Amino acid sequence: MIELKNIEKVFDDTVVLKNINVTFKKGEVTVIIGPSGSGKSTLLRTINWLEKPTQGDVYFEKERVQNQASSLETLRTQATMVFQAFHLFNHLTVLKNCTLGPIKVLKQARHVAEAYALEQLKKVGMDAYKDRLVNTLSGGQKQRVAIARALTMAPKVILFDEPTSALDIEMVQEVVETIKHVASEGLTMVLVTHEIELAKAIADRVIFMDQGEIVEDRKNTDIFTQPKMERTKQFLQKITH
Amino acid sequence: MFLASFFSNIVTMFQNNYDLFFYGLRMTLILAFVGTGVGLLIALVLAYVKVQEITTSQRFKAFLQRILQGFAYGYVGFFRGTPMIVQAMLFYYGMQRMGFDIRVLTAGLIVVSLNTAAYLTEVIRSGLNSLDKGQKEAGLSLGLSMRQVYILILYPQALKNMIPAIGNELVVNIKDTAVLSVIGVSELFYMGRRVGSASYLFTEAFIIVSVMYLVIVSIAMTMLHRLGNGNPRKRERVMP
């Protein structure tokens, strides 16, 4: 479904991603783990071209993504993103955050977009807050709305960039439960997280990254119990102790 | 005795010429409101051009963007770097020289709009830069085009924060449009000079003009104060 070929990303003189060759299959939930600065988020942002790769190509459903507005807009409509810091539109209500994309990008009629958005808000337990301005919500509530906003685009893939990292500890669980619920519906997901419990619960596949490279790519969650690479072992020991 | 005669002159002058003074006031308000409104629209476009990152791989498009940015920087630099009185003379007589028979009010409206646009471009640019970068990324990640991101997400948030600064520009324009009398726009200052020169009572005429400016500026500032939490006395213009 999504293929990254020979991706390299350089910021100034720093190589952030090197020699990335990876394919994400339809319906697969991939979790990317790794230490801070290992390039996890950059890899995720390269998938939908929020970061333009310095070298290499991204293929979405076998089509090469091109650096042209129409190509990027089509890609992003089908591969939406949930951010660490939510990035809800502060001037809009919860419902309007969820209908902006469907109305303006998918050209849905307002009543159709609102009905579908309410369905998604219900799914994440936020339908009762539909008329609230988003800056009146807690962190956990904001992230649930951000997930609903991504779902309203009926995307083929959702990219989660550390969705629980900016949350207070007591709010992490509500977001974890929401992501588990979304994952159970068979949506293709790529998720960068430090939440090992979440990763174990939803991952079909786990990728460990370090220093801009994919160190280990496992088709199940065995990586947590039987890591093959020494660097993976050291990382897992650090975060579980 | 002198004071009584002085105030009596003011009252008599106002009674005899109130239609001229109010005509001038009307022109001043038209220039200030239209100039600020049109200036704001131009500034939205110029600020959009200025804040764009040139990332496209299409050479012609990137070249075009550079040209537009160069124009935007030159435009803002010129209008903020020269007095409006000079811009008015240059524009009005320049148009005459090129064979365009432009009306003074039209010339005045164009000059005040272009001048305001330069100042508001910087206000809007800094307003856009102060927004979280994530707002733009969130819009793009929904598949919105860059233009839609600006119109639907960034401008509404930036403009809300900028209401005091835009209001200040309106207040500045109410006062500064007086310089357009130099090309013969019959705004309030021009009318004061005209009434004064007919009677040689310039002090009295400009006391009336001052009071009218003060009243209208006070009303505008009170409205601004109610609209936002900004400080309406603070002049936002900063020379480059």
CSV table of C-alpha atoms in Angstrom, one decimal:
chain,number,residue,atom,x,y,z
A,1,MET,CA,0.0,0.0,0.0
A,2,ILE,CA,2.7,2.5,1.0
A,3,GLU,CA,6.3,1.9,-0.1
A,4,LEU,CA,9.3,4.0,0.8
A,5,LYS,CA,12.3,3.4,-1.5
A,6,ASN,CA,15.9,4.5,-0.6
A,7,ILE,CA,14.7,7.4,1.5
A,8,GLU,CA,17.2,9.8,2.9
A,9,LYS,CA,16.5,13.0,4.8
A,10,VAL,CA,19.1,15.6,5.6
A,11,PHE,CA,18.5,18.7,7.8
A,12,ASP,CA,21.3,21.1,7.1
A,13,ASP,CA,24.3,18.8,7.5
A,14,THR,CA,22.6,16.2,9.7
A,15,VAL,CA,21.5,13.0,8.2
A,16,VAL,CA,18.2,12.1,9.9
A,17,LEU,CA,17.1,9.2,7.7
A,18,LYS,CA,19.3,7.0,5.7
A,19,ASN,CA,18.6,4.1,3.4
A,20,ILE,CA,15.0,3.6,4.4
A,21,ASN,CA,13.3,0.8,2.4
A,22,VAL,CA,10.0,-0.2,3.9
A,23,THR,CA,6.5,-1.2,2.8
A,24,PHE,CA,3.3,-0.8,4.8
A,25,LYS,CA,0.6,-3.3,3.8
A,26,LYS,CA,-3.1,-2.7,3.8
A,27,GLY,CA,-4.8,-3.4,7.1
A,28,GLU,CA,-1.5,-3.7,8.9
A,29,VAL,CA,-0.8,-1.9,12.2
A,30,THR,CA,2.8,-1.0,12.3
A,31,VAL,CA,4.4,0.5,15.5
A,32,ILE,CA,7.7,2.3,15.2
A,33,ILE,CA,9.8,2.5,18.3
A,34,GLY,CA,13.2,3.9,19.1
A,35,PRO,CA,15.1,6.4,21.1
A,36,SER,CA,14.6,10.1,20.8
A,37,GLY,CA,16.2,11.5,17.7
A,38,SER,CA,16.3,8.2,16.0
A,39,GLY,CA,14.2,9.5,13.1
A,40,LYS,CA,10.9,7.9,13.9
A,41,SER,CA,8.7,11.0,13.6
A,42,THR,CA,10.6,12.2,10.5
A,43,LEU,CA,10.0,8.8,8.9
A,44,LEU,CA,6.3,9.1,9.7
A,45,ARG,CA,6.2,12.7,8.3
A,46,THR,CA,7.9,11.6,5.2
A,47,ILE,CA,5.1,9.1,4.4
A,48,ASN,CA,2.7,12.0,3.8
A,49,TRP,CA,5.3,14.4,2.7
A,50,LEU,CA,5.1,16.8,5.6
A,51,GLU,CA,8.8,16.3,5.3
A,52,LYS,CA,10.1,16.2,1.8
A,53,PRO,CA,12.6,13.4,1.4
A,54,THR,CA,16.1,14.6,0.3
A,55,GLN,CA,16.4,11.5,-1.7
A,56,GLY,CA,14.3,8.5,-2.6
A,57,ASP,CA,10.6,8.0,-3.5
A,58,VAL,CA,7.4,7.4,-1.7
A,59,TYR,CA,4.8,5.2,-3.5
A,60,PHE,CA,1.1,5.2,-2.4
A,61,GLU,CA,-0.9,2.4,-3.9
A,62,LYS,CA,1.9,2.0,-6.5
A,63,GLU,CA,1.7,5.6,-7.6
A,64,ARG,CA,4.9,7.6,-7.1
A,65,VAL,CA,4.2,10.7,-5.0
A,66,GLN,CA,5.3,13.8,-6.7
A,67,ASN,CA,6.3,17.2,-5.4
A,68,GLN,CA,3.2,18.8,-6.8
A,69,ALA,CA,0.2,20.3,-5.0
A,70,SER,CA,-2.3,17.9,-6.5
A,71,SER,CA,-0.3,14.8,-5.9
A,72,LEU,CA,0.4,15.8,-2.3
A,73,GLU,CA,-3.2,16.8,-1.6
A,74,THR,CA,-4.4,13.4,-2.8
A,75,LEU,CA,-1.9,11.5,-0.7
A,76,ARG,CA,-2.7,13.5,2.4
A,77,THR,CA,-6.5,13.0,2.0
A,78,GLN,CA,-5.9,9.3,2.2
A,79,ALA,CA,-3.1,9.3,4.7
A,80,THR,CA,-4.1,11.6,7.5
A,81,MET,CA,-2.1,12.3,10.6
A,82,VAL,CA,-2.7,12.6,14.3
A,83,PHE,CA,-0.1,14.8,16.0
A,84,GLN,CA,1.6,14.6,19.3
A,85,ALA,CA,0.4,18.2,20.1
A,86,PHE,CA,-3.1,17.6,18.7
A,87,HIS,CA,-3.0,20.7,16.4
A,88,LEU,CA,-6.8,21.2,16.5
A,89,PHE,CA,-8.0,24.3,14.9
A,90,ASN,CA,-8.4,26.6,17.9
A,91,HIS,CA,-10.9,29.0,16.3
A,92,LEU,CA,-13.4,26.2,15.5
A,93,THR,CA,-15.7,24.0,17.6
A,94,VAL,CA,-15.2,20.3,18.0
A,95,LEU,CA,-17.7,19.5,15.2
A,96,LYS,CA,-16.3,22.1,12.8
A,97,ASN,CA,-12.8,20.7,13.3
A,98,CYS,CA,-14.2,17.4,12.1
A,99,THR,CA,-16.2,18.7,9.2
A,100,LEU,CA,-13.7,21.2,7.7
A,101,GLY,CA,-11.8,18.5,5.7
A,102,PRO,CA,-14.8,16.6,4.5
A,103,ILE,CA,-16.6,19.7,3.3
A,104,LYS,CA,-13.6,21.6,1.8
A,105,VAL,CA,-11.6,18.6,0.5
A,106,LEU,CA,-14.0,15.8,-0.1
A,107,LYS,CA,-16.7,18.2,-1.1
A,108,GLN,CA,-19.3,16.6,1.0
A,109,ALA,CA,-22.6,18.4,1.7
A,110,ARG,CA,-22.6,19.9,5.2
A,111,HIS,CA,-25.4,17.7,6.6
A,112,VAL,CA,-23.6,14.5,5.3
A,113,ALA,CA,-20.3,15.7,6.8
A,114,GLU,CA,-21.9,16.5,10.1
A,115,ALA,CA,-23.7,13.2,10.4
A,116,TYR,CA,-20.5,11.3,9.6
A,117,ALA,CA,-18.4,13.5,12.0
A,118,LEU,CA,-20.9,12.9,14.8
A,119,GLU,CA,-20.6,9.2,14.2
A,120,GLN,CA,-16.8,9.4,14.5
A,121,LEU,CA,-17.0,11.7,17.6
A,122,LYS,CA,-19.3,9.1,19.2
A,123,LYS,CA,-16.8,6.4,18.4
A,124,VAL,CA,-14.2,8.3,20.5
A,125,GLY,CA,-16.7,9.4,23.1
A,126,MET,CA,-16.7,13.1,22.3
A,127,ASP,CA,-20.1,13.6,20.6
A,128,ALA,CA,-21.4,15.4,23.7
A,129,TYR,CA,-18.8,18.1,23.2
A,130,LYS,CA,-19.5,18.8,19.6
A,131,ASP,CA,-20.3,22.5,20.2
A,132,ARG,CA,-17.4,23.2,22.5
A,133,LEU,CA,-14.4,25.3,21.3
A,134,VAL,CA,-11.4,23.0,21.4
A,135,ASN,CA,-9.3,25.1,23.7
A,136,THR,CA,-11.8,24.4,26.5
A,137,LEU,CA,-11.0,20.6,26.4
A,138,SER,CA,-8.4,18.6,28.3
A,139,GLY,CA,-5.4,17.1,26.6
A,140,GLY,CA,-6.9,13.6,26.4
A,141,GLN,CA,-10.2,15.0,25.0
A,142,LYS,CA,-8.3,17.1,22.4
A,143,GLN,CA,-6.4,14.0,21.2
A,144,ARG,CA,-9.7,12.0,20.9
A,145,VAL,CA,-11.1,14.8,18.8
A,146,ALA,CA,-7.9,14.8,16.7
A,147,ILE,CA,-8.4,11.1,16.1
A,148,ALA,CA,-12.1,11.7,15.1
A,149,ARG,CA,-11.0,14.5,12.8
A,150,ALA,CA,-8.6,12.1,11.1
A,151,LEU,CA,-11.3,9.4,10.8
A,152,THR,CA,-13.8,11.8,9.2
A,153,MET,CA,-11.7,11.9,6.1
A,154,ALA,CA,-12.3,8.1,5.8
A,155,PRO,CA,-8.6,7.7,5.1
A,156,LYS,CA,-6.9,4.5,4.0
A,157,VAL,CA,-4.1,5.1,6.5
A,158,ILE,CA,-3.8,7.0,9.7
A,159,LEU,CA,-0.4,8.1,10.9
A,160,PHE,CA,0.0,8.6,14.6
A,161,ASP,CA,2.9,10.7,15.8
A,162,GLU,CA,3.5,9.9,19.5
A,163,PRO,CA,-0.2,10.5,20.3
A,164,THR,CA,0.1,10.1,24.0
A,165,SER,CA,3.5,11.8,24.7
A,166,ALA,CA,2.0,15.3,25.4
A,167,LEU,CA,-0.6,13.9,27.8
A,168,ASP,CA,-0.7,13.8,31.6
A,169,ILE,CA,-0.4,10.2,32.8
A,170,GLU,CA,-4.1,9.9,33.8
A,171,MET,CA,-5.2,10.9,30.3
A,172,VAL,CA,-3.0,8.5,28.4
A,173,GLN,CA,-5.3,5.6,29.1
A,174,GLU,CA,-8.4,7.2,27.5
A,175,VAL,CA,-6.4,7.8,24.3
A,176,VAL,CA,-4.8,4.4,24.3
A,177,GLU,CA,-8.3,2.8,24.5
A,178,THR,CA,-9.5,5.0,21.6
A,179,ILE,CA,-6.5,4.0,19.5
A,180,LYS,CA,-7.1,0.3,20.3
A,181,HIS,CA,-10.8,0.7,19.3
A,182,VAL,CA,-9.8,2.3,16.0
A,183,ALA,CA,-7.2,-0.4,15.4
A,184,SER,CA,-9.8,-3.2,15.9
A,185,GLU,CA,-11.7,-1.9,12.9
A,186,GLY,CA,-8.9,-3.1,10.5
A,187,LEU,CA,-7.7,0.4,9.4
A,188,THR,CA,-4.1,0.6,8.2
A,189,MET,CA,-2.1,2.4,10.9
A,190,VAL,CA,1.5,3.5,11.4
A,191,LEU,CA,2.1,4.6,14.9
A,192,VAL,CA,5.2,6.1,16.5
A,193,THR,CA,5.0,5.7,20.3
A,194,HIS,CA,6.8,5.1,23.5
A,195,GLU,CA,3.8,3.3,25.0
A,196,ILE,CA,5.0,-0.2,24.9
A,197,GLU,CA,1.8,-1.6,26.3
A,198,LEU,CA,-0.1,0.1,23.5
A,199,ALA,CA,2.3,-1.3,21.0
A,200,LYS,CA,2.0,-4.8,22.3
A,201,ALA,CA,-1.8,-4.6,22.3
A,202,ILE,CA,-2.3,-3.4,18.7
A,203,ALA,CA,0.9,-4.0,16.6
A,204,ASP,CA,0.9,-6.5,13.8
A,205,ARG,CA,4.5,-5.4,13.2
A,206,VAL,CA,7.1,-3.5,15.1
A,207,ILE,CA,10.0,-1.5,13.6
A,208,PHE,CA,12.9,-0.4,15.8
A,209,MET,CA,14.9,2.6,14.6
A,210,ASP,CA,18.1,4.1,15.7
A,211,GLN,CA,20.3,6.9,14.3
A,212,GLY,CA,18.1,7.3,11.2
A,213,GLU,CA,18.1,3.6,10.2
A,214,ILE,CA,15.7,0.7,10.6
A,215,VAL,CA,17.6,-1.7,12.9
A,216,GLU,CA,15.0,-4.3,13.3
A,217,ASP,CA,11.7,-5.0,11.5
A,218,ARG,CA,9.5,-7.8,12.9
A,219,LYS,CA,6.2,-9.1,11.7
A,220,ASN,CA,4.9,-9.6,15.2
A,221,THR,CA,5.4,-8.3,18.7
A,222,ASP,CA,8.1,-10.9,19.6
A,223,ILE,CA,10.6,-8.0,19.4
A,224,PHE,CA,9.6,-7.1,23.0
A,225,THR,CA,10.5,-10.6,24.3
A,226,GLN,CA,13.1,-11.8,21.9
A,227,PRO,CA,14.9,-8.9,20.2
A,228,LYS,CA,17.5,-10.0,17.7
A,229,MET,CA,19.7,-7.0,17.5
A,230,GLU,CA,21.9,-5.8,20.4
A,231,ARG,CA,20.8,-2.1,19.9
A,232,THR,CA,17.1,-3.2,20.2
A,233,LYS,CA,17.9,-5.2,23.3
A,234,GLN,CA,19.6,-2.2,25.0
A,235,PHE,CA,16.8,0.2,24.1
A,236,LEU,CA,14.1,-2.2,25.4
A,237,GLN,CA,16.0,-2.7,28.6
A,238,LYS,CA,16.3,1.0,29.1
A,239,ILE,CA,12.6,1.7,28.7
A,240,THR,CA,11.3,-1.2,30.7
A,241,HIS,CA,13.5,-0.5,33.7
B,1,MET,CA,-12.8,90.7,26.1
B,2,PHE,CA,-10.3,89.0,23.7
B,3,LEU,CA,-11.4,85.5,24.7
B,4,ALA,CA,-15.1,86.3,24.4
B,5,SER,CA,-14.5,87.6,20.8
B,6,PHE,CA,-12.2,84.6,20.0
B,7,PHE,CA,-14.8,82.1,21.1
B,8,SER,CA,-17.6,84.0,19.4
B,9,ASN,CA,-15.6,83.9,16.2
B,10,ILE,CA,-15.3,80.1,16.5
B,11,VAL,CA,-19.0,79.7,17.0
B,12,THR,CA,-19.8,82.0,14.1
B,13,MET,CA,-17.3,80.3,11.8
B,14,PHE,CA,-18.7,76.9,12.6
B,15,GLN,CA,-22.3,78.1,12.1
B,16,ASN,CA,-21.5,79.7,8.8
B,17,ASN,CA,-19.3,76.8,7.5
B,18,TYR,CA,-20.5,73.6,9.2
B,19,ASP,CA,-21.5,72.1,5.9
B,20,LEU,CA,-17.9,72.4,4.7
B,21,PHE,CA,-16.4,71.1,7.9
B,22,PHE,CA,-18.8,68.1,7.8
B,23,TYR,CA,-18.1,67.5,4.2
B,24,GLY,CA,-14.3,67.4,5.0
B,25,LEU,CA,-15.0,65.1,7.9
B,26,ARG,CA,-17.0,62.8,5.7
B,27,MET,CA,-14.1,62.7,3.2
B,28,THR,CA,-11.6,62.0,6.0
B,29,LEU,CA,-13.7,59.1,7.2
B,30,ILE,CA,-14.2,57.7,3.7
B,31,LEU,CA,-10.4,57.8,3.1
B,32,ALA,CA,-9.7,56.2,6.5
B,33,PHE,CA,-12.2,53.4,6.3
B,34,VAL,CA,-11.9,52.6,2.6
B,35,GLY,CA,-8.1,52.9,2.8
B,36,THR,CA,-7.9,50.6,5.8
B,37,GLY,CA,-10.3,48.1,4.3
B,38,VAL,CA,-8.7,47.9,0.9
B,39,GLY,CA,-5.2,48.1,2.5
B,40,LEU,CA,-6.1,45.1,4.6
B,41,LEU,CA,-7.2,43.1,1.5
B,42,ILE,CA,-3.9,43.9,-0.3
B,43,ALA,CA,-1.9,43.2,2.9
B,44,LEU,CA,-3.5,39.7,3.2
B,45,VAL,CA,-2.2,38.9,-0.3
B,46,LEU,CA,1.3,40.4,0.3
B,47,ALA,CA,1.7,38.7,3.6
B,48,TYR,CA,0.8,35.4,2.0
B,49,VAL,CA,3.5,36.0,-0.6
B,50,LYS,CA,6.1,37.0,2.0
B,51,VAL,CA,5.6,34.1,4.3
B,52,GLN,CA,5.7,31.4,1.7
B,53,GLU,CA,8.7,29.0,1.8
B,54,ILE,CA,10.0,28.4,-1.7
B,55,THR,CA,10.2,24.6,-1.8
B,56,THR,CA,8.7,23.6,-5.1
B,57,SER,CA,10.9,21.5,-7.4
B,58,GLN,CA,9.3,23.2,-10.4
B,59,ARG,CA,11.8,25.8,-11.5
B,60,PHE,CA,9.4,28.2,-13.2
B,61,LYS,CA,7.1,28.2,-10.2
B,62,ALA,CA,10.0,28.8,-7.8
B,63,PHE,CA,11.3,31.6,-10.0
B,64,LEU,CA,7.8,33.2,-10.1
B,65,GLN,CA,7.6,32.9,-6.3
B,66,ARG,CA,11.0,34.6,-5.9
B,67,ILE,CA,9.9,37.5,-8.2
B,68,LEU,CA,6.7,37.9,-6.2
B,69,GLN,CA,8.5,37.9,-2.9
B,70,GLY,CA,11.0,40.4,-4.2
B,71,PHE,CA,8.2,42.6,-5.3
B,72,ALA,CA,6.5,42.2,-1.9
B,73,TYR,CA,9.7,43.2,0.0
B,74,GLY,CA,10.3,46.1,-2.3
B,75,TYR,CA,6.8,47.3,-2.0
B,76,VAL,CA,6.8,47.2,1.8
B,77,GLY,CA,10.2,48.8,1.9
B,78,PHE,CA,9.2,51.7,-0.3
B,79,PHE,CA,5.9,52.5,1.3
B,80,ARG,CA,7.3,52.3,4.9
B,81,GLY,CA,10.4,54.1,4.0
B,82,THR,CA,8.9,57.2,2.4
B,83,PRO,CA,6.4,59.7,3.8
B,84,MET,CA,2.8,59.4,2.6
B,85,ILE,CA,2.9,63.1,1.5
B,86,VAL,CA,5.7,62.2,-0.9
B,87,GLN,CA,3.8,59.1,-2.1
B,88,ALA,CA,0.7,61.2,-2.7
B,89,MET,CA,2.6,63.8,-4.8
B,90,LEU,CA,4.5,61.1,-6.7
B,91,PHE,CA,1.3,59.1,-7.5
B,92,TYR,CA,-1.0,62.0,-8.4
B,93,TYR,CA,1.4,64.0,-10.5
B,94,GLY,CA,3.0,60.8,-11.9
B,95,MET,CA,-0.5,59.7,-13.2
B,96,GLN,CA,-1.1,63.2,-14.7
B,97,ARG,CA,2.3,63.0,-16.4
B,98,MET,CA,1.4,59.7,-17.9
B,99,GLY,CA,-1.8,61.2,-19.3
B,100,PHE,CA,-4.3,59.7,-16.8
B,101,ASP,CA,-6.8,62.3,-15.7
B,102,ILE,CA,-7.3,60.8,-12.2
B,103,ARG,CA,-9.7,62.5,-9.7
B,104,VAL,CA,-8.0,63.7,-6.5
B,105,LEU,CA,-10.3,61.6,-4.3
B,106,THR,CA,-9.5,58.4,-6.3
B,107,ALA,CA,-5.8,59.2,-6.1
B,108,GLY,CA,-6.1,59.8,-2.4
B,109,LEU,CA,-7.9,56.5,-1.8
B,110,ILE,CA,-5.3,54.6,-3.8
B,111,VAL,CA,-2.4,56.2,-2.0
B,112,VAL,CA,-3.8,55.6,1.5
B,113,SER,CA,-4.8,52.0,0.6
B,114,LEU,CA,-1.3,51.2,-0.8
B,115,ASN,CA,0.4,52.9,2.2
B,116,THR,CA,-1.8,51.1,4.7
B,117,ALA,CA,-1.2,47.8,2.9
B,118,ALA,CA,2.5,48.1,3.5
B,119,TYR,CA,2.1,48.5,7.3
B,120,LEU,CA,-0.6,45.9,7.6
B,121,THR,CA,1.5,43.4,5.6
B,122,GLU,CA,4.1,43.5,8.4
B,123,VAL,CA,1.4,43.2,11.1
B,124,ILE,CA,-0.2,40.2,9.3
B,125,ARG,CA,3.1,38.6,8.6
B,126,SER,CA,4.1,38.7,12.3
B,127,GLY,CA,0.6,37.5,13.2
B,128,LEU,CA,1.0,34.5,10.9
B,129,ASN,CA,4.5,33.8,12.2
B,130,SER,CA,3.3,33.8,15.7
B,131,LEU,CA,0.8,31.0,15.1
B,132,ASP,CA,1.9,27.4,15.9
B,133,LYS,CA,3.4,25.7,12.8
B,134,GLY,CA,1.3,22.7,13.6
B,135,GLN,CA,-1.9,24.5,12.6
B,136,LYS,CA,-0.6,24.7,9.0
B,137,GLU,CA,0.6,21.1,9.1
B,138,ALA,CA,-2.7,19.9,10.5
B,139,GLY,CA,-4.5,21.6,7.6
B,140,LEU,CA,-2.2,20.2,5.0
B,141,SER,CA,-2.4,16.7,6.5
B,142,LEU,CA,-6.2,16.8,5.8
B,143,GLY,CA,-5.5,17.4,2.2
B,144,LEU,CA,-6.3,21.1,2.2
B,145,SER,CA,-4.4,23.2,-0.4
B,146,MET,CA,-2.0,25.8,0.9
B,147,ARG,CA,-4.4,28.6,-0.1
B,148,GLN,CA,-7.2,26.9,1.8
B,149,VAL,CA,-5.0,26.5,4.9
B,150,TYR,CA,-4.4,30.2,4.9
B,151,ILE,CA,-8.0,31.3,4.2
B,152,LEU,CA,-9.7,28.7,6.5
B,153,ILE,CA,-7.2,28.2,9.3
B,154,LEU,CA,-4.4,30.7,9.6
B,155,TYR,CA,-6.0,34.1,8.6
B,156,PRO,CA,-9.0,33.7,10.9
B,157,GLN,CA,-6.8,33.0,13.9
B,158,ALA,CA,-4.2,35.6,13.0
B,159,LEU,CA,-6.8,38.3,12.3
B,160,LYS,CA,-8.5,37.8,15.6
B,161,ASN,CA,-5.2,38.5,17.4
B,162,MET,CA,-4.6,41.5,15.1
B,163,ILE,CA,-7.8,43.4,15.6
B,164,PRO,CA,-6.2,46.0,17.9
B,165,ALA,CA,-3.3,46.5,15.4
B,166,ILE,CA,-5.7,46.9,12.5
B,167,GLY,CA,-7.8,49.3,14.6
B,168,ASN,CA,-4.7,51.3,15.4
B,169,GLU,CA,-4.0,51.6,11.7
B,170,LEU,CA,-7.5,53.0,11.2
B,171,VAL,CA,-7.0,55.6,13.9
B,172,VAL,CA,-3.6,56.5,12.3
B,173,ASN,CA,-5.3,56.9,8.9
B,174,ILE,CA,-8.0,59.2,10.3
B,175,LYS,CA,-5.2,61.6,11.3
B,176,ASP,CA,-2.7,61.0,8.6
B,177,THR,CA,-5.0,61.4,5.6
B,178,ALA,CA,-4.6,65.1,6.4
B,179,VAL,CA,-1.5,65.0,4.2
B,180,LEU,CA,-3.6,64.2,1.2
B,181,SER,CA,-4.7,67.9,1.2
B,182,VAL,CA,-1.4,68.4,-0.6
B,183,ILE,CA,-2.9,67.0,-3.8
B,184,GLY,CA,-6.2,68.8,-3.2
B,185,VAL,CA,-8.3,66.1,-1.6
B,186,SER,CA,-11.0,68.1,0.3
B,187,GLU,CA,-10.8,66.2,3.6
B,188,LEU,CA,-11.1,67.9,7.0
B,189,PHE,CA,-7.7,69.5,7.1
B,190,TYR,CA,-8.1,70.9,3.6
B,191,MET,CA,-11.5,72.3,4.6
B,192,GLY,CA,-10.0,73.9,7.7
B,193,ARG,CA,-7.4,75.7,5.5
B,194,ARG,CA,-10.1,76.8,3.0
B,195,VAL,CA,-12.4,78.3,5.7
B,196,GLY,CA,-9.4,79.8,7.5
B,197,SER,CA,-8.0,81.5,4.3
B,198,ALA,CA,-11.4,82.9,3.4
B,199,SER,CA,-11.6,84.8,6.7
B,200,TYR,CA,-7.9,84.9,7.7
B,201,LEU,CA,-8.9,83.3,11.0
B,202,PHE,CA,-6.7,80.3,10.8
B,203,THR,CA,-6.4,79.7,14.5
B,204,GLU,CA,-10.2,79.5,14.9
B,205,ALA,CA,-10.6,77.3,11.9
B,206,PHE,CA,-8.0,74.8,13.1
B,207,ILE,CA,-9.5,74.8,16.6
B,208,ILE,CA,-12.7,73.6,15.0
B,209,VAL,CA,-10.8,71.0,12.9
B,210,SER,CA,-8.8,69.8,16.0
B,211,VAL,CA,-12.0,69.3,18.0
B,212,MET,CA,-13.6,67.4,15.2
B,213,TYR,CA,-10.5,65.1,14.8
B,214,LEU,CA,-10.4,64.6,18.6
B,215,VAL,CA,-14.1,63.7,18.8
B,216,ILE,CA,-13.9,61.2,15.9
B,217,VAL,CA,-10.6,59.7,17.1
B,218,SER,CA,-11.9,59.3,20.6
B,219,ILE,CA,-15.0,57.5,19.3
B,220,ALA,CA,-12.9,55.2,17.2
B,221,MET,CA,-10.5,54.5,20.1
B,222,THR,CA,-13.4,53.8,22.5
B,223,MET,CA,-14.9,51.3,19.9
B,224,LEU,CA,-11.5,49.7,19.5
B,225,HIS,CA,-11.0,49.4,23.2
B,226,ARG,CA,-14.4,47.6,23.5
B,227,LEU,CA,-13.6,45.4,20.5
B,228,GLY,CA,-10.3,44.0,21.8
B,229,ASN,CA,-8.0,44.2,24.7
B,230,GLY,CA,-5.3,46.1,22.8
B,231,ASN,CA,-4.0,49.4,23.7
B,232,PRO,CA,-5.5,51.9,21.2
B,233,ARG,CA,-3.0,54.6,22.1
B,234,LYS,CA,0.0,52.6,21.0
B,235,ARG,CA,1.1,53.3,17.5
B,236,GLU,CA,2.2,50.1,15.9
B,237,ARG,CA,4.2,51.5,13.0
B,238,VAL,CA,7.8,50.7,13.2
B,239,MET,CA,10.2,52.0,10.6
B,240,PRO,CA,12.2,49.3,8.8
